[in-house]
């Protein structure tokens, strides 16, 4: 959901905590700015700061943002670099227990986004890791889509029955 707009004193307090380095406040401030269409550069700065300090949700969202940005790159090297950065943040998000990151990693490895070539075995490993994380978390997630795509490709390649 969209964060409600807090009182001005609340957002100032949140930003003060974010500036002091509180990763959860940084993530909350980024979400607030994004949800209300305000100060995109500040939102990006807080999101990156929170991700770099290990906030799993921030890592996942930053990975998504980098993949989106990569699609707008005209230069192939720039696109590859953005995709590699996205993979790094998705790996960090997965280490923090965010199941969605496993789906995105599986998709990246399956489609050679940020990797030198597609790697179905690595994609399968991330898919399985995501399934375990979903079961551990006790909630359904989109991890099934990448797994279905992977199994479809393997079936067509004669690797699965």
Short mmCIF file of N, CA and C in Angstrom, two decimals:
data_model
loop_
_atom_site.label_atom_id
_atom_site.label_comp_id
_atom_site.label_asym_id
_atom_site.label_seq_id
_atom_site.Cartn_x
_atom_site.Cartn_y
_atom_site.Cartn_z
N UNK A 1 0.80 -1.19 0.00
CA UNK A 1 0.00 0.00 0.00
C UNK A 1 0.84 1.25 0.00
N UNK A 2 0.18 2.33 -0.28
CA UNK A 2 0.83 3.64 -0.30
C UNK A 2 0.89 4.18 1.12
N UNK A 3 2.09 4.61 1.55
CA UNK A 3 2.18 5.18 2.89
C UNK A 3 1.31 6.43 3.00
N UNK A 4 0.61 6.55 4.11
CA UNK A 4 -0.20 7.75 4.32
C UNK A 4 0.72 8.95 4.50
N UNK A 5 0.17 10.09 4.17
CA UNK A 5 0.96 11.32 4.29
C UNK A 5 0.98 11.73 5.76
N UNK A 6 2.15 11.63 6.41
CA UNK A 6 2.21 12.00 7.82
C UNK A 6 2.23 13.52 7.99
N UNK A 7 2.07 13.93 9.21
CA UNK A 7 2.15 15.35 9.52
C UNK A 7 3.55 15.84 9.15
N UNK A 8 3.66 17.13 8.86
CA UNK A 8 4.94 17.70 8.45
C UNK A 8 6.03 17.43 9.49
N UNK A 9 5.70 17.49 10.77
CA UNK A 9 6.71 17.23 11.80
C UNK A 9 7.16 15.77 11.75
N UNK A 10 6.24 14.85 11.40
CA UNK A 10 6.61 13.44 11.31
C UNK A 10 7.60 13.20 10.17
N UNK A 11 7.36 13.81 9.02
CA UNK A 11 8.27 13.60 7.89
C UNK A 11 9.61 14.26 8.17
N UNK A 12 9.61 15.38 8.85
CA UNK A 12 10.89 16.02 9.21
C UNK A 12 11.67 15.13 10.17
N UNK A 13 10.98 14.54 11.14
CA UNK A 13 11.65 13.63 12.08
C UNK A 13 12.18 12.40 11.34
N UNK A 14 11.40 11.88 10.41
CA UNK A 14 11.81 10.74 9.62
C UNK A 14 13.07 11.08 8.81
N UNK A 15 13.08 12.23 8.18
CA UNK A 15 14.24 12.65 7.39
C UNK A 15 15.47 12.87 8.27
N UNK A 16 15.24 13.38 9.48
CA UNK A 16 16.38 13.57 10.40
C UNK A 16 16.99 12.21 10.75
N UNK A 17 16.15 11.23 11.04
CA UNK A 17 16.65 9.88 11.33
C UNK A 17 17.35 9.30 10.11
N UNK A 18 16.79 9.54 8.94
CA UNK A 18 17.40 9.04 7.70
C UNK A 18 18.78 9.65 7.50
N UNK A 19 18.88 10.96 7.74
CA UNK A 19 20.17 11.64 7.59
C UNK A 19 21.19 11.16 8.61
N UNK A 20 20.70 10.69 9.77
CA UNK A 20 21.60 10.15 10.79
C UNK A 20 22.06 8.74 10.45
N UNK A 21 21.51 8.16 9.37
CA UNK A 21 21.97 6.84 8.93
C UNK A 21 21.08 5.68 9.31
N UNK A 22 19.88 5.92 9.82
CA UNK A 22 18.96 4.85 10.17
C UNK A 22 18.40 4.25 8.87
N UNK A 23 18.79 2.99 8.57
CA UNK A 23 18.42 2.38 7.29
C UNK A 23 16.91 2.21 7.13
N UNK A 24 16.21 1.93 8.22
CA UNK A 24 14.76 1.79 8.12
C UNK A 24 14.09 3.14 7.87
N UNK A 25 14.61 4.20 8.48
CA UNK A 25 14.09 5.55 8.23
C UNK A 25 14.42 5.97 6.79
N UNK A 26 15.59 5.59 6.30
CA UNK A 26 15.95 5.91 4.91
C UNK A 26 14.97 5.24 3.95
N UNK A 27 14.67 3.97 4.22
CA UNK A 27 13.73 3.25 3.36
C UNK A 27 12.33 3.88 3.44
N UNK A 28 11.89 4.19 4.65
CA UNK A 28 10.57 4.79 4.84
C UNK A 28 10.49 6.15 4.15
N UNK A 29 11.54 6.94 4.25
CA UNK A 29 11.55 8.25 3.59
C UNK A 29 11.51 8.09 2.07
N UNK A 30 12.29 7.13 1.55
CA UNK A 30 12.27 6.88 0.11
C UNK A 30 10.87 6.48 -0.35
N UNK A 31 10.23 5.57 0.38
CA UNK A 31 8.87 5.13 0.03
C UNK A 31 7.89 6.30 0.09
N UNK A 32 8.04 7.14 1.10
CA UNK A 32 7.16 8.31 1.24
C UNK A 32 7.31 9.23 0.04
N UNK A 33 8.56 9.57 -0.31
CA UNK A 33 8.80 10.48 -1.44
C UNK A 33 8.30 9.87 -2.75
N UNK A 34 8.52 8.58 -2.94
CA UNK A 34 8.06 7.93 -4.18
C UNK A 34 6.54 7.89 -4.25
N UNK A 35 5.91 7.55 -3.14
CA UNK A 35 4.45 7.42 -3.12
C UNK A 35 3.73 8.73 -3.37
N UNK A 36 4.37 9.82 -3.00
CA UNK A 36 3.73 11.13 -3.13
C UNK A 36 4.31 11.96 -4.27
N UNK A 37 5.10 11.31 -5.13
CA UNK A 37 5.63 12.00 -6.31
C UNK A 37 6.48 13.20 -5.98
N UNK A 38 7.23 13.10 -4.89
CA UNK A 38 8.04 14.23 -4.44
C UNK A 38 9.52 13.91 -4.55
N UNK A 39 10.32 14.88 -4.89
CA UNK A 39 11.77 14.84 -4.78
C UNK A 39 12.35 13.47 -5.15
N UNK A 40 12.23 13.09 -6.43
CA UNK A 40 12.70 11.78 -6.87
C UNK A 40 14.18 11.58 -6.58
N UNK A 41 14.99 12.64 -6.69
CA UNK A 41 16.42 12.46 -6.41
C UNK A 41 16.65 12.13 -4.94
N UNK A 42 15.86 12.75 -4.06
CA UNK A 42 15.97 12.42 -2.63
C UNK A 42 15.49 11.00 -2.37
N UNK A 43 14.41 10.61 -3.01
CA UNK A 43 13.90 9.24 -2.85
C UNK A 43 14.96 8.23 -3.30
N UNK A 44 15.58 8.48 -4.44
CA UNK A 44 16.62 7.59 -4.95
C UNK A 44 17.82 7.54 -4.00
N UNK A 45 18.18 8.69 -3.47
CA UNK A 45 19.34 8.76 -2.56
C UNK A 45 19.06 7.96 -1.29
N UNK A 46 17.88 8.13 -0.72
CA UNK A 46 17.53 7.38 0.49
C UNK A 46 17.40 5.89 0.21
N UNK A 47 16.82 5.55 -0.93
CA UNK A 47 16.67 4.13 -1.27
C UNK A 47 18.04 3.47 -1.41
N UNK A 48 18.96 4.11 -2.09
CA UNK A 48 20.31 3.56 -2.25
C UNK A 48 21.03 3.47 -0.91
N UNK A 49 20.88 4.49 -0.08
CA UNK A 49 21.52 4.47 1.24
C UNK A 49 20.99 3.31 2.08
N UNK A 50 19.68 3.12 2.07
CA UNK A 50 19.08 2.02 2.84
C UNK A 50 19.53 0.67 2.29
N UNK A 51 19.57 0.54 0.95
CA UNK A 51 20.00 -0.71 0.33
C UNK A 51 21.46 -1.00 0.66
N UNK A 52 22.29 0.03 0.57
CA UNK A 52 23.72 -0.16 0.84
C UNK A 52 23.99 -0.53 2.30
N UNK A 53 23.03 -0.25 3.18
CA UNK A 53 23.16 -0.64 4.59
C UNK A 53 22.48 -1.97 4.89
N UNK A 54 21.90 -2.61 3.85
CA UNK A 54 21.35 -3.94 4.06
C UNK A 54 19.86 -4.03 4.31
N UNK A 55 19.09 -2.99 3.99
CA UNK A 55 17.64 -3.09 4.09
C UNK A 55 17.17 -3.92 2.89
N UNK A 56 16.65 -5.13 3.15
CA UNK A 56 16.29 -6.05 2.09
C UNK A 56 15.27 -5.52 1.11
N UNK A 57 14.22 -4.87 1.63
CA UNK A 57 13.19 -4.31 0.74
C UNK A 57 13.79 -3.23 -0.15
N UNK A 58 14.67 -2.41 0.40
CA UNK A 58 15.32 -1.36 -0.39
C UNK A 58 16.19 -1.99 -1.47
N UNK A 59 16.90 -3.07 -1.14
CA UNK A 59 17.72 -3.77 -2.14
C UNK A 59 16.86 -4.28 -3.28
N UNK A 60 15.73 -4.88 -2.94
CA UNK A 60 14.83 -5.43 -3.95
C UNK A 60 14.29 -4.32 -4.85
N UNK A 61 13.84 -3.23 -4.25
CA UNK A 61 13.29 -2.12 -5.04
C UNK A 61 14.36 -1.44 -5.89
N UNK A 62 15.57 -1.32 -5.35
CA UNK A 62 16.65 -0.71 -6.13
C UNK A 62 17.02 -1.62 -7.31
N UNK A 63 17.04 -2.93 -7.08
CA UNK A 63 17.28 -3.86 -8.18
C UNK A 63 16.24 -3.70 -9.28
N UNK A 64 14.97 -3.60 -8.89
CA UNK A 64 13.90 -3.38 -9.87
C UNK A 64 14.11 -2.09 -10.63
N UNK A 65 14.45 -1.03 -9.90
CA UNK A 65 14.67 0.26 -10.52
C UNK A 65 15.82 0.20 -11.53
N UNK A 66 16.90 -0.48 -11.17
CA UNK A 66 18.05 -0.59 -12.07
C UNK A 66 17.70 -1.39 -13.32
N UNK A 67 16.90 -2.45 -13.16
CA UNK A 67 16.47 -3.21 -14.35
C UNK A 67 15.62 -2.34 -15.27
N UNK A 68 14.72 -1.55 -14.67
CA UNK A 68 13.91 -0.63 -15.47
C UNK A 68 14.79 0.38 -16.20
N UNK A 69 15.76 0.94 -15.47
CA UNK A 69 16.66 1.92 -16.09
C UNK A 69 17.46 1.29 -17.22
N UNK A 70 17.84 0.02 -17.06
CA UNK A 70 18.66 -0.65 -18.08
C UNK A 70 17.92 -0.73 -19.42
N UNK A 71 16.60 -0.83 -19.36
CA UNK A 71 15.83 -0.94 -20.60
C UNK A 71 15.83 0.37 -21.39
N UNK A 72 16.18 1.46 -20.73
CA UNK A 72 16.23 2.76 -21.40
C UNK A 72 17.63 3.13 -21.86
N UNK A 73 18.61 2.24 -21.67
CA UNK A 73 19.99 2.52 -22.08
C UNK A 73 20.17 2.21 -23.56
N UNK A 74 20.67 3.17 -24.30
CA UNK A 74 20.96 2.94 -25.72
C UNK A 74 22.28 2.18 -25.86
N UNK A 75 23.21 2.47 -24.99
CA UNK A 75 24.54 1.86 -25.04
C UNK A 75 24.49 0.48 -24.36
N UNK A 76 24.93 -0.56 -25.07
CA UNK A 76 24.91 -1.93 -24.56
C UNK A 76 25.74 -2.08 -23.28
N UNK A 77 26.88 -1.41 -23.20
CA UNK A 77 27.72 -1.50 -22.00
C UNK A 77 27.02 -0.89 -20.79
N UNK A 78 26.35 0.25 -20.99
CA UNK A 78 25.61 0.88 -19.90
C UNK A 78 24.48 -0.03 -19.42
N UNK A 79 23.78 -0.65 -20.38
CA UNK A 79 22.69 -1.57 -20.04
C UNK A 79 23.23 -2.74 -19.21
N UNK A 80 24.33 -3.32 -19.65
CA UNK A 80 24.92 -4.47 -18.96
C UNK A 80 25.34 -4.08 -17.53
N UNK A 81 25.93 -2.90 -17.38
CA UNK A 81 26.36 -2.45 -16.05
C UNK A 81 25.17 -2.26 -15.11
N UNK A 82 24.10 -1.67 -15.61
CA UNK A 82 22.88 -1.51 -14.78
C UNK A 82 22.33 -2.87 -14.38
N UNK A 83 22.31 -3.82 -15.32
CA UNK A 83 21.81 -5.16 -15.02
C UNK A 83 22.70 -5.87 -14.00
N UNK A 84 24.01 -5.70 -14.12
CA UNK A 84 24.93 -6.30 -13.13
C UNK A 84 24.69 -5.71 -11.74
N UNK A 85 24.47 -4.40 -11.68
CA UNK A 85 24.17 -3.76 -10.39
C UNK A 85 22.86 -4.31 -9.84
N UNK A 86 21.87 -4.48 -10.70
CA UNK A 86 20.58 -5.02 -10.26
C UNK A 86 20.76 -6.41 -9.66
N UNK A 87 21.55 -7.25 -10.31
CA UNK A 87 21.82 -8.60 -9.79
C UNK A 87 22.44 -8.52 -8.41
N UNK A 88 23.39 -7.62 -8.24
CA UNK A 88 24.04 -7.48 -6.92
C UNK A 88 23.02 -7.11 -5.85
N UNK A 89 22.12 -6.17 -6.15
CA UNK A 89 21.12 -5.78 -5.16
C UNK A 89 20.09 -6.88 -4.93
N UNK A 90 19.72 -7.61 -5.98
CA UNK A 90 18.79 -8.74 -5.79
C UNK A 90 19.43 -9.81 -4.92
N UNK A 91 20.71 -10.07 -5.11
CA UNK A 91 21.40 -11.06 -4.26
C UNK A 91 21.39 -10.61 -2.80
N UNK A 92 21.62 -9.33 -2.57
CA UNK A 92 21.57 -8.79 -1.20
C UNK A 92 20.16 -8.92 -0.63
N UNK A 93 19.15 -8.63 -1.44
CA UNK A 93 17.76 -8.74 -0.98
C UNK A 93 17.44 -10.19 -0.62
N UNK A 94 17.89 -11.12 -1.45
CA UNK A 94 17.64 -12.54 -1.17
C UNK A 94 18.34 -12.95 0.12
N UNK A 95 19.55 -12.46 0.34
CA UNK A 95 20.26 -12.74 1.59
C UNK A 95 19.49 -12.22 2.80
N UNK A 96 18.68 -11.18 2.58
CA UNK A 96 17.85 -10.61 3.66
C UNK A 96 16.50 -11.31 3.76
N UNK A 97 16.28 -12.34 2.94
CA UNK A 97 15.05 -13.11 3.04
C UNK A 97 13.88 -12.60 2.21
N UNK A 98 14.16 -11.86 1.14
CA UNK A 98 13.10 -11.34 0.28
C UNK A 98 12.89 -12.32 -0.89
N UNK A 99 11.82 -13.13 -0.86
CA UNK A 99 11.62 -14.16 -1.89
C UNK A 99 11.52 -13.62 -3.31
N UNK A 100 10.93 -12.44 -3.48
CA UNK A 100 10.78 -11.85 -4.82
C UNK A 100 12.13 -11.73 -5.52
N UNK A 101 13.18 -11.47 -4.76
CA UNK A 101 14.51 -11.30 -5.36
C UNK A 101 14.97 -12.57 -6.06
N UNK A 102 14.59 -13.73 -5.54
CA UNK A 102 14.97 -14.99 -6.18
C UNK A 102 14.33 -15.10 -7.56
N UNK A 103 13.07 -14.68 -7.67
CA UNK A 103 12.40 -14.70 -8.97
C UNK A 103 13.13 -13.81 -9.96
N UNK A 104 13.49 -12.62 -9.51
CA UNK A 104 14.17 -11.68 -10.41
C UNK A 104 15.55 -12.20 -10.81
N UNK A 105 16.27 -12.81 -9.85
CA UNK A 105 17.57 -13.40 -10.17
C UNK A 105 17.42 -14.54 -11.17
N UNK A 106 16.43 -15.41 -10.96
CA UNK A 106 16.19 -16.51 -11.89
C UNK A 106 15.93 -15.95 -13.29
N UNK A 107 15.10 -14.90 -13.36
CA UNK A 107 14.79 -14.28 -14.64
C UNK A 107 16.04 -13.69 -15.30
N UNK A 108 16.87 -13.02 -14.51
CA UNK A 108 18.10 -12.43 -15.06
C UNK A 108 19.02 -13.50 -15.63
N UNK A 109 19.22 -14.59 -14.88
CA UNK A 109 20.10 -15.65 -15.36
C UNK A 109 19.49 -16.41 -16.53
N UNK A 110 18.20 -16.55 -16.55
CA UNK A 110 17.52 -17.25 -17.64
C UNK A 110 17.60 -16.46 -18.94
N UNK A 111 17.57 -15.13 -18.83
CA UNK A 111 17.53 -14.26 -20.01
C UNK A 111 18.81 -13.48 -20.25
N UNK A 112 19.90 -13.86 -19.59
CA UNK A 112 21.21 -13.22 -19.77
C UNK A 112 21.14 -11.71 -19.56
N UNK A 113 20.48 -11.30 -18.48
CA UNK A 113 20.43 -9.88 -18.12
C UNK A 113 21.45 -9.67 -17.01
N UNK A 114 22.56 -9.01 -17.34
CA UNK A 114 23.62 -8.79 -16.36
C UNK A 114 24.58 -9.95 -16.25
N UNK A 115 24.41 -10.93 -17.11
CA UNK A 115 25.31 -12.09 -17.18
C UNK A 115 25.80 -12.20 -18.61
N UNK A 116 26.90 -12.87 -18.81
CA UNK A 116 27.47 -12.95 -20.16
C UNK A 116 26.67 -13.86 -21.08
N UNK A 117 25.98 -14.84 -20.49
CA UNK A 117 25.11 -15.72 -21.29
C UNK A 117 24.02 -16.25 -20.38
N UNK A 118 22.96 -16.78 -20.99
CA UNK A 118 21.90 -17.33 -20.15
C UNK A 118 22.42 -18.58 -19.45
N UNK A 119 21.95 -18.79 -18.24
CA UNK A 119 22.44 -19.87 -17.40
C UNK A 119 21.25 -20.55 -16.72
N UNK A 120 20.63 -21.52 -17.43
CA UNK A 120 19.43 -22.17 -16.88
C UNK A 120 19.69 -22.88 -15.55
N UNK A 121 20.88 -23.42 -15.36
CA UNK A 121 21.17 -24.11 -14.10
C UNK A 121 21.18 -23.13 -12.92
N UNK A 122 21.81 -21.97 -13.12
CA UNK A 122 21.81 -20.95 -12.06
C UNK A 122 20.40 -20.41 -11.84
N UNK A 123 19.66 -20.24 -12.93
CA UNK A 123 18.27 -19.78 -12.82
C UNK A 123 17.46 -20.78 -12.00
N UNK A 124 17.64 -22.06 -12.26
CA UNK A 124 16.93 -23.11 -11.50
C UNK A 124 17.30 -23.05 -10.02
N UNK A 125 18.59 -22.84 -9.74
CA UNK A 125 19.04 -22.76 -8.34
C UNK A 125 18.35 -21.60 -7.62
N UNK A 126 18.25 -20.44 -8.30
CA UNK A 126 17.58 -19.30 -7.67
C UNK A 126 16.08 -19.54 -7.55
N UNK A 127 15.51 -20.19 -8.55
CA UNK A 127 14.09 -20.52 -8.47
C UNK A 127 13.83 -21.40 -7.24
N UNK A 128 14.65 -22.43 -7.06
CA UNK A 128 14.48 -23.33 -5.91
C UNK A 128 14.69 -22.58 -4.59
N UNK A 129 15.68 -21.71 -4.56
CA UNK A 129 15.93 -20.92 -3.36
C UNK A 129 14.73 -20.02 -3.05
N UNK A 130 14.15 -19.46 -4.08
CA UNK A 130 12.97 -18.62 -3.91
C UNK A 130 11.78 -19.42 -3.40
N UNK A 131 11.60 -20.63 -3.92
CA UNK A 131 10.51 -21.49 -3.45
C UNK A 131 10.68 -21.81 -1.96
N UNK A 132 11.92 -22.11 -1.57
CA UNK A 132 12.19 -22.39 -0.14
C UNK A 132 11.90 -21.15 0.70
N UNK A 133 12.30 -19.99 0.21
CA UNK A 133 12.08 -18.74 0.96
C UNK A 133 10.58 -18.46 1.09
N UNK A 134 9.82 -18.73 0.03
CA UNK A 134 8.38 -18.52 0.09
C UNK A 134 7.76 -19.46 1.11
N UNK A 135 8.16 -20.73 1.08
CA UNK A 135 7.62 -21.69 2.06
C UNK A 135 7.98 -21.28 3.47
N UNK A 136 9.22 -20.84 3.66
CA UNK A 136 9.67 -20.41 4.98
C UNK A 136 8.87 -19.20 5.45
N UNK A 137 8.64 -18.27 4.53
CA UNK A 137 7.88 -17.06 4.87
C UNK A 137 6.40 -17.37 5.05
N UNK A 138 5.96 -18.50 4.49
CA UNK A 138 4.56 -18.90 4.64
C UNK A 138 3.60 -18.08 3.81
N UNK A 139 4.09 -17.53 2.70
CA UNK A 139 3.20 -16.74 1.86
C UNK A 139 3.54 -16.97 0.40
N UNK A 140 2.53 -16.82 -0.43
CA UNK A 140 2.74 -16.98 -1.87
C UNK A 140 3.42 -15.72 -2.40
N UNK A 141 4.15 -15.90 -3.47
CA UNK A 141 4.90 -14.81 -4.08
C UNK A 141 4.89 -15.07 -5.58
N UNK A 142 5.44 -14.18 -6.36
CA UNK A 142 5.50 -14.37 -7.80
C UNK A 142 6.59 -15.32 -8.25
N UNK A 143 7.24 -16.02 -7.34
CA UNK A 143 8.37 -16.88 -7.71
C UNK A 143 7.96 -17.98 -8.67
N UNK A 144 6.68 -18.29 -8.75
CA UNK A 144 6.23 -19.34 -9.63
C UNK A 144 6.39 -19.02 -11.11
N UNK A 145 6.29 -17.76 -11.49
CA UNK A 145 6.35 -17.38 -12.90
C UNK A 145 7.70 -17.72 -13.52
N UNK A 146 8.79 -17.37 -12.85
CA UNK A 146 10.12 -17.66 -13.38
C UNK A 146 10.34 -19.17 -13.45
N UNK A 147 9.85 -19.89 -12.46
CA UNK A 147 10.00 -21.35 -12.46
C UNK A 147 9.24 -21.99 -13.61
N UNK A 148 8.03 -21.50 -13.88
CA UNK A 148 7.25 -22.04 -15.01
C UNK A 148 7.95 -21.75 -16.32
N UNK A 149 8.48 -20.54 -16.46
CA UNK A 149 9.20 -20.19 -17.70
C UNK A 149 10.43 -21.07 -17.86
N UNK A 150 11.16 -21.28 -16.77
CA UNK A 150 12.36 -22.11 -16.81
C UNK A 150 12.00 -23.54 -17.19
N UNK A 151 10.98 -24.10 -16.55
CA UNK A 151 10.58 -25.48 -16.86
C UNK A 151 10.12 -25.59 -18.31
N UNK A 152 9.43 -24.57 -18.82
CA UNK A 152 9.00 -24.57 -20.22
C UNK A 152 10.18 -24.60 -21.17
N UNK A 153 11.19 -23.81 -20.89
CA UNK A 153 12.40 -23.79 -21.73
C UNK A 153 13.13 -25.12 -21.64
N UNK A 154 13.24 -25.67 -20.43
CA UNK A 154 13.94 -26.95 -20.27
C UNK A 154 13.17 -28.06 -20.99
N UNK A 155 11.85 -28.02 -20.91
CA UNK A 155 11.03 -29.03 -21.59
C UNK A 155 11.28 -28.97 -23.10
N UNK A 156 11.28 -27.74 -23.64
CA UNK A 156 11.52 -27.58 -25.08
C UNK A 156 12.92 -28.02 -25.47
N UNK A 157 13.87 -27.86 -24.56
CA UNK A 157 15.26 -28.27 -24.84
C UNK A 157 15.49 -29.75 -24.58
N UNK A 158 14.45 -30.45 -24.11
CA UNK A 158 14.56 -31.88 -23.86
C UNK A 158 15.19 -32.23 -22.52
N UNK A 159 15.33 -31.25 -21.62
CA UNK A 159 15.96 -31.50 -20.32
C UNK A 159 14.95 -31.97 -19.27
N UNK A 160 13.67 -31.68 -19.48
CA UNK A 160 12.62 -32.10 -18.54
C UNK A 160 11.54 -32.84 -19.30
N UNK A 161 10.80 -33.64 -18.57
CA UNK A 161 9.66 -34.32 -19.18
C UNK A 161 8.40 -33.86 -18.51
#
